[in-house]
Tab-separated table of C-alpha atoms and ligand atoms in Angstrom:
chain	number	residue	atom	x	y	z
A	210	SER	CA	29.378	-9.019	50.642
A	211	SER	CA	25.934	-9.655	49.128
A	212	LYS	CA	24.169	-7.978	52.031
A	213	PRO	CA	21.797	-5.379	50.551
A	214	SER	CA	22.074	-1.762	51.695
A	215	SER	CA	19.682	-0.718	54.408
A	216	LYS	CA	18.026	1.656	51.943
A	217	PHE	CA	17.286	-1.227	49.564
A	218	THR	CA	15.906	-3.369	52.396
A	219	ALA	CA	13.600	-0.563	53.498
A	220	THR	CA	12.242	-0.149	49.973
A	221	THR	CA	11.530	-3.849	49.429
A	222	LYS	CA	9.873	-4.054	52.842
A	223	ALA	CA	7.623	-1.141	51.973
A	224	LEU	CA	6.759	-2.721	48.627
A	225	SER	CA	5.860	-6.098	50.060
A	226	LYS	CA	3.688	-4.395	52.660
A	227	ALA	CA	1.902	-2.449	49.926
A	228	ASP	CA	1.399	-5.718	48.027
A	229	LYS	CA	-0.182	-7.369	51.017
A	230	GLU	CA	-2.478	-4.442	51.636
A	231	MET	CA	-3.948	-4.900	48.182
A	232	ALA	CA	-5.586	-8.183	49.199
A	233	LYS	CA	-9.326	-7.560	49.339
A	234	PHE	CA	-11.799	-9.997	50.821
A	235	TYR	CA	-15.521	-9.615	50.274
A	236	VAL	CA	-18.258	-11.712	51.861
A	237	LEU	CA	-21.593	-12.213	50.104
A	238	ILE	CA	-24.412	-13.136	52.437
A	239	GLY	CA	-28.061	-13.879	51.850
A	240	PRO	CA	-30.525	-16.755	52.080
A	241	PRO	CA	-30.242	-19.855	49.861
A	242	GLY	CA	-31.394	-18.829	46.382
A	243	ALA	CA	-30.702	-15.109	46.880
A	244	GLY	CA	-28.286	-15.085	43.938
A	245	LYS	CA	-24.924	-15.264	45.746
A	246	GLY	CA	-23.361	-17.759	43.335
A	247	THR	CA	-24.740	-15.975	40.276
A	248	GLN	CA	-23.397	-12.609	41.404
A	249	ALA	CA	-20.131	-13.987	42.776
A	250	LYS	CA	-19.147	-15.280	39.320
A	251	ILE	CA	-19.906	-11.886	37.728
A	252	ILE	CA	-18.222	-9.747	40.395
A	253	ALA	CA	-15.176	-11.999	40.791
A	254	ASP	CA	-14.604	-11.871	37.017
A	255	LYS	CA	-14.968	-8.111	36.951
A	256	TYR	CA	-12.482	-7.449	39.781
A	257	GLY	CA	-10.074	-10.337	39.213
A	258	LEU	CA	-10.945	-11.948	42.531
A	259	VAL	CA	-11.023	-15.656	43.274
A	260	HIS	CA	-14.554	-16.947	43.900
A	261	ILE	CA	-14.691	-19.219	46.932
A	262	SER	CA	-17.996	-21.027	47.472
A	263	SER	CA	-18.005	-23.262	50.548
A	264	GLY	CA	-20.957	-25.172	49.059
A	265	ASP	CA	-18.965	-25.839	45.852
A	266	LEU	CA	-15.964	-26.978	47.923
A	267	PHE	CA	-18.169	-29.421	49.833
A	268	ARG	CA	-19.763	-30.703	46.600
A	269	GLU	CA	-16.304	-31.240	45.095
A	270	ASN	CA	-15.343	-33.284	48.153
A	271	LEU	CA	-18.561	-35.285	47.838
A	272	LYS	CA	-17.851	-36.015	44.179
A	273	ASN	CA	-14.279	-37.088	44.948
A	274	GLU	CA	-15.476	-39.181	47.906
A	275	THR	CA	-12.968	-37.628	50.307
A	276	GLU	CA	-13.200	-38.023	54.094
A	277	LEU	CA	-14.420	-34.423	54.278
A	278	GLY	CA	-17.088	-35.189	51.673
A	279	LYS	CA	-18.291	-38.238	53.608
A	280	LEU	CA	-18.463	-36.164	56.759
A	281	ALA	CA	-20.451	-33.378	55.093
A	282	GLN	CA	-22.856	-35.559	53.085
A	283	GLY	CA	-25.589	-36.146	55.681
A	284	PHE	CA	-25.690	-32.529	56.834
A	285	MET	CA	-25.971	-31.291	53.244
A	286	ALA	CA	-28.689	-33.779	52.325
A	287	ARG	CA	-30.768	-32.636	55.304
A	288	GLY	CA	-30.142	-28.960	54.561
A	289	GLU	CA	-28.269	-28.500	57.841
A	290	LEU	CA	-24.977	-26.722	58.351
A	291	VAL	CA	-21.797	-28.779	58.360
A	292	PRO	CA	-20.113	-28.333	61.787
A	293	ASP	CA	-18.061	-25.151	62.179
A	294	ASP	CA	-14.660	-26.783	62.833
A	295	VAL	CA	-14.809	-28.825	59.618
A	296	THR	CA	-16.047	-25.894	57.531
A	297	ILE	CA	-13.530	-23.434	58.950
A	298	GLY	CA	-10.628	-25.816	58.285
A	299	MET	CA	-11.717	-26.344	54.681
A	300	VAL	CA	-12.015	-22.610	53.959
A	301	ARG	CA	-8.740	-21.833	55.739
A	302	ASP	CA	-6.945	-24.291	53.437
A	303	ARG	CA	-8.499	-22.675	50.392
A	304	ILE	CA	-7.713	-19.102	51.447
A	305	SER	CA	-4.100	-20.096	52.175
A	306	ARG	CA	-3.507	-20.954	48.533
A	307	PRO	CA	-1.359	-18.477	46.575
A	308	ASP	CA	-4.124	-17.535	44.119
A	309	CYS	CA	-5.862	-15.701	47.002
A	310	LYS	CA	-2.959	-13.343	47.596
A	311	ASN	CA	-4.937	-10.481	46.008
A	312	GLY	CA	-8.084	-11.404	47.874
A	313	ALA	CA	-11.259	-13.351	47.246
A	314	LEU	CA	-15.002	-13.172	47.105
A	315	LEU	CA	-16.510	-15.521	49.662
A	316	ASP	CA	-19.922	-17.009	48.924
A	317	GLY	CA	-21.682	-19.136	51.550
A	318	PHE	CA	-18.995	-18.638	54.198
A	319	PRO	CA	-19.234	-17.482	56.962
A	320	ARG	CA	-22.671	-18.818	57.878
A	321	THR	CA	-22.445	-18.538	61.697
A	322	PRO	CA	-20.955	-15.912	64.032
A	323	ALA	CA	-18.308	-18.486	65.070
A	324	GLN	CA	-17.278	-18.833	61.411
A	325	ALA	CA	-17.181	-15.037	61.089
A	326	ASP	CA	-14.881	-14.793	64.130
A	327	ALA	CA	-12.635	-17.493	62.647
A	328	LEU	CA	-12.525	-15.657	59.313
A	329	ALA	CA	-11.406	-12.441	61.004
A	330	VAL	CA	-8.603	-14.337	62.764
A	331	MET	CA	-7.385	-16.103	59.613
A	332	LEU	CA	-7.417	-12.929	57.524
A	333	LYS	CA	-5.460	-11.127	60.235
A	334	GLU	CA	-2.778	-13.805	59.857
A	335	PHE	CA	-2.523	-12.743	56.203
A	336	ASP	CA	-2.389	-9.039	57.198
A	337	SER	CA	-5.834	-8.626	55.704
A	338	LYS	CA	-9.458	-8.159	56.717
A	339	VAL	CA	-13.010	-8.244	55.409
A	340	GLU	CA	-13.522	-5.204	53.176
A	341	LEU	CA	-17.302	-5.243	52.729
A	342	VAL	CA	-20.255	-7.582	53.300
A	343	PRO	CA	-23.004	-7.183	50.706
A	344	LEU	CA	-26.294	-8.747	51.806
A	345	ILE	CA	-28.435	-9.871	48.865
A	346	ASP	CA	-31.895	-9.394	50.264
A	347	VAL	CA	-34.723	-11.582	48.911
A	348	PRO	CA	-37.954	-12.493	50.739
A	349	ALA	CA	-38.533	-16.161	51.611
A	350	GLN	CA	-41.493	-16.717	49.252
A	351	VAL	CA	-39.313	-15.951	46.189
A	352	LEU	CA	-36.600	-18.427	47.199
A	353	ILE	CA	-38.612	-21.603	46.651
A	354	ASP	CA	-39.302	-20.650	43.000
A	355	ARG	CA	-35.663	-19.711	42.488
A	356	LEU	CA	-34.314	-22.996	43.845
A	357	SER	CA	-36.890	-25.326	42.315
A	358	GLY	CA	-35.944	-23.983	38.851
A	359	ARG	CA	-32.177	-23.861	39.428
A	360	TRP	CA	-29.848	-25.853	37.175
A	361	SER	CA	-26.212	-26.058	38.297
A	362	CYS	CA	-23.139	-26.867	36.232
A	363	ARG	CA	-21.112	-29.932	37.167
A	364	ALA	CA	-17.723	-28.481	36.305
A	365	GLN	CA	-17.560	-25.047	37.908
A	366	GLY	CA	-20.799	-24.301	39.722
A	367	HIS	CA	-22.249	-21.859	37.186
A	368	VAL	CA	-25.980	-21.527	37.778
A	369	PHE	CA	-28.989	-21.053	35.540
A	370	HIS	CA	-32.728	-20.917	36.025
A	371	GLU	CA	-35.219	-22.576	33.707
A	372	LYS	CA	-37.355	-19.389	33.613
A	373	PHE	CA	-35.299	-16.469	34.966
A	374	ASN	CA	-31.909	-17.233	33.400
A	375	PRO	CA	-32.239	-20.142	30.942
A	376	PRO	CA	-29.144	-21.626	29.301
A	377	GLN	CA	-28.959	-21.345	25.511
A	378	VAL	CA	-29.179	-25.127	25.196
A	379	ALA	CA	-31.244	-26.937	27.842
A	380	GLY	CA	-29.057	-29.081	30.094
A	381	ILE	CA	-25.717	-27.573	28.971
A	382	CYS	CA	-23.672	-24.854	30.704
A	383	ASP	CA	-23.269	-21.795	28.414
A	384	ILE	CA	-19.882	-21.018	29.893
A	385	ASP	CA	-17.985	-24.310	30.026
A	386	GLY	CA	-20.231	-26.744	28.130
A	387	SER	CA	-20.564	-29.149	31.060
A	388	GLU	CA	-23.759	-30.916	32.092
A	389	LEU	CA	-26.410	-29.056	34.100
A	390	TYR	CA	-28.147	-30.888	36.946
A	391	GLN	CA	-30.681	-30.171	39.665
A	392	ARG	CA	-29.259	-30.321	43.189
A	393	GLU	CA	-30.917	-32.817	45.505
A	394	ASP	CA	-31.081	-30.244	48.279
A	395	ASP	CA	-33.101	-27.936	45.972
A	396	GLN	CA	-36.230	-30.037	46.436
A	397	ARG	CA	-38.937	-28.187	48.302
A	398	SER	CA	-38.805	-29.995	51.663
A	399	THR	CA	-35.037	-29.496	51.960
A	400	VAL	CA	-35.257	-25.885	50.794
A	401	GLU	CA	-37.747	-25.147	53.563
A	402	ASN	CA	-35.295	-26.490	56.127
A	403	ARG	CA	-32.395	-24.544	54.589
A	404	ILE	CA	-34.390	-21.313	54.875
A	405	LYS	CA	-35.168	-22.105	58.524
A	406	VAL	CA	-31.485	-22.837	59.193
A	407	TYR	CA	-30.551	-19.540	57.496
A	408	THR	CA	-32.993	-17.588	59.682
A	409	GLN	CA	-31.816	-19.232	62.892
A	410	GLN	CA	-28.064	-19.598	62.366
A	411	THR	CA	-26.937	-17.248	59.578
A	412	ALA	CA	-29.224	-14.194	59.828
A	413	PRO	CA	-27.438	-13.127	63.090
A	414	LEU	CA	-24.495	-12.235	60.801
A	415	ILE	CA	-26.511	-9.260	59.528
A	416	GLU	CA	-26.304	-7.664	62.972
A	417	TYR	CA	-22.722	-8.931	63.390
A	418	TYR	CA	-21.467	-7.127	60.276
A	419	GLN	CA	-23.781	-4.121	60.696
A	420	SER	CA	-22.208	-3.397	64.065
A	421	ARG	CA	-18.771	-3.515	62.405
A	422	ASN	CA	-19.899	-1.053	59.702
A	423	LEU	CA	-19.270	-3.589	56.935
A	424	LEU	CA	-22.814	-4.417	55.831
A	425	VAL	CA	-24.439	-3.049	52.713
A	426	THR	CA	-27.839	-4.330	51.574
A	427	VAL	CA	-28.826	-4.736	47.923
A	428	ASP	CA	-32.304	-5.618	46.649
A	429	GLY	CA	-31.948	-9.150	45.264
A	430	THR	CA	-35.417	-9.264	43.713
A	431	LYS	CA	-34.286	-7.111	40.759
A	432	PRO	CA	-33.082	-8.719	37.501
A	433	ILE	CA	-29.585	-10.256	37.607
A	434	ASP	CA	-27.821	-7.415	35.739
A	435	GLU	CA	-29.381	-4.746	37.982
A	436	VAL	CA	-28.279	-6.589	41.121
A	437	SER	CA	-24.747	-6.783	39.643
A	438	ALA	CA	-24.757	-3.036	38.974
A	439	ASP	CA	-25.900	-2.308	42.550
A	440	LEU	CA	-23.189	-4.590	43.946
A	441	GLN	CA	-20.504	-2.925	41.837
A	442	ALA	CA	-21.664	0.510	42.962
A	443	ALA	CA	-21.471	-0.622	46.601
A	444	ILE	CA	-17.974	-2.060	46.139
A	445	GLU	CA	-16.688	1.042	44.397
A	446	LYS	CA	-18.131	3.318	47.067
A	447	ALA	CA	-16.576	1.311	49.928
B	605	ADP	P1	-27.420	-18.725	45.950
B	605	ADP	O1	-25.995	-18.945	45.524
B	605	ADP	O2	-27.585	-17.508	46.798
B	605	ADP	O3	-28.032	-19.946	46.579
B	605	ADP	P2	-27.968	-18.699	43.071
B	605	ADP	O4	-27.019	-17.664	42.550
B	605	ADP	O5	-27.622	-20.116	42.823
B	605	ADP	O6	-28.272	-18.425	44.636
B	605	ADP	O7	-29.401	-18.373	42.444
B	605	ADP	C1	-30.522	-19.210	42.727
B	605	ADP	C2	-31.396	-19.353	41.470
B	605	ADP	O8	-32.014	-18.100	41.182
B	605	ADP	C3	-30.612	-19.732	40.209
B	605	ADP	O9	-31.424	-20.592	39.447
B	605	ADP	C4	-30.389	-18.395	39.499
B	605	ADP	O10	-30.306	-18.548	38.089
B	605	ADP	C5	-31.629	-17.607	39.894
B	605	ADP	N1	-31.382	-16.162	40.091
B	605	ADP	C6	-30.263	-15.585	40.610
B	605	ADP	N2	-30.401	-14.249	40.659
B	605	ADP	C7	-31.635	-13.973	40.161
B	605	ADP	C8	-32.377	-12.748	39.944
B	605	ADP	N3	-31.868	-11.548	40.280
B	605	ADP	N4	-33.616	-12.858	39.418
B	605	ADP	C9	-34.138	-14.068	39.098
B	605	ADP	N5	-33.492	-15.247	39.271
B	605	ADP	C10	-32.261	-15.197	39.797
B	606	AMP	P1	-24.721	-23.795	49.262
B	606	AMP	O1	-24.070	-24.316	48.032
B	606	AMP	O2	-24.099	-22.509	49.750
B	606	AMP	O3	-26.219	-23.695	49.119
B	606	AMP	O4	-24.424	-24.865	50.401
B	606	AMP	C1	-24.901	-26.188	50.301
B	606	AMP	C2	-24.767	-26.912	51.639
B	606	AMP	O5	-23.376	-27.022	52.012
B	606	AMP	C3	-25.418	-26.209	52.840
B	606	AMP	O6	-26.809	-26.493	52.947
B	606	AMP	C4	-24.620	-26.801	54.004
B	606	AMP	O7	-25.018	-28.118	54.301
B	606	AMP	C5	-23.211	-26.858	53.418
B	606	AMP	N1	-22.469	-25.597	53.663
B	606	AMP	C6	-22.029	-24.724	52.719
B	606	AMP	N2	-21.386	-23.696	53.293
B	606	AMP	C7	-21.420	-23.914	54.631
B	606	AMP	C8	-20.946	-23.196	55.768
B	606	AMP	N3	-20.295	-22.024	55.642
B	606	AMP	N4	-21.162	-23.732	56.995
B	606	AMP	C9	-21.787	-24.905	57.133
B	606	AMP	N5	-22.293	-25.613	56.117
B	606	AMP	C10	-22.108	-25.136	54.870
């Protein structure tokens, strides 16, 4: 018969369990403009993790004029959060894809305690959990300057800043050559609302993850490469 010996079965079971346990999920939190997207690209590259930005997923849906995009559009334009059920479903779909089997770096999700609870439940289904939650800490007055000078890449969400991190050629992404544009929700009035929304709805996650011993705070006012080094040190210590 082709039935494998019990010894063989035990070994393969142990191996697949070990495989699953390698999946590592990290959550970057911080106010809009803190540098989450910038750092996520660097850290994900370094550790071979998939970068999942809920904002990028919504913008992709907007561009492709999907039902989800139409639903999210108004909330995004006003700088409000898209409702939890919609956001959670979108991220669950993304995390379920096979490229996340080794884990992912989440950027912009979760943004409410309800989303954080949902994340814990979905990762448990994949025999995984949140490994570490780095908070990129930047005071509110710096954020307006960061976002008003931000230029984002159409193709893959790479970000630049006209003063702090200029592209080599104005208007062109250094990494993939696509067009750079200024996000509509980066205008001052919308940014102010996004910061208020962060303080009211997302900042409670600091306490949420602190009480679960997952939070580590890095100073996001330092230059980009120093913030990256601090994040890497935190990840390697965890
Ligand atoms: P977030 O994803 O948290 O909204 P981004 O990574 O898009 O933030 O960064 C916001 C803006 O600030 C971008 O224009 C980026 O180039 C710039 N930026 C990011 N990190 C730093 C830093 N450490 N110092 C100065 N500017 C930064
Ligand atoms: P971001 O690219 O992270 O700045 O997100 C841009 C916009 O997308 C936000 O202002 C929200 O309208 C929406 N968004 C992104 N992530 C979430 C989330 N986790 N929950 C609700 N809305 C979100």
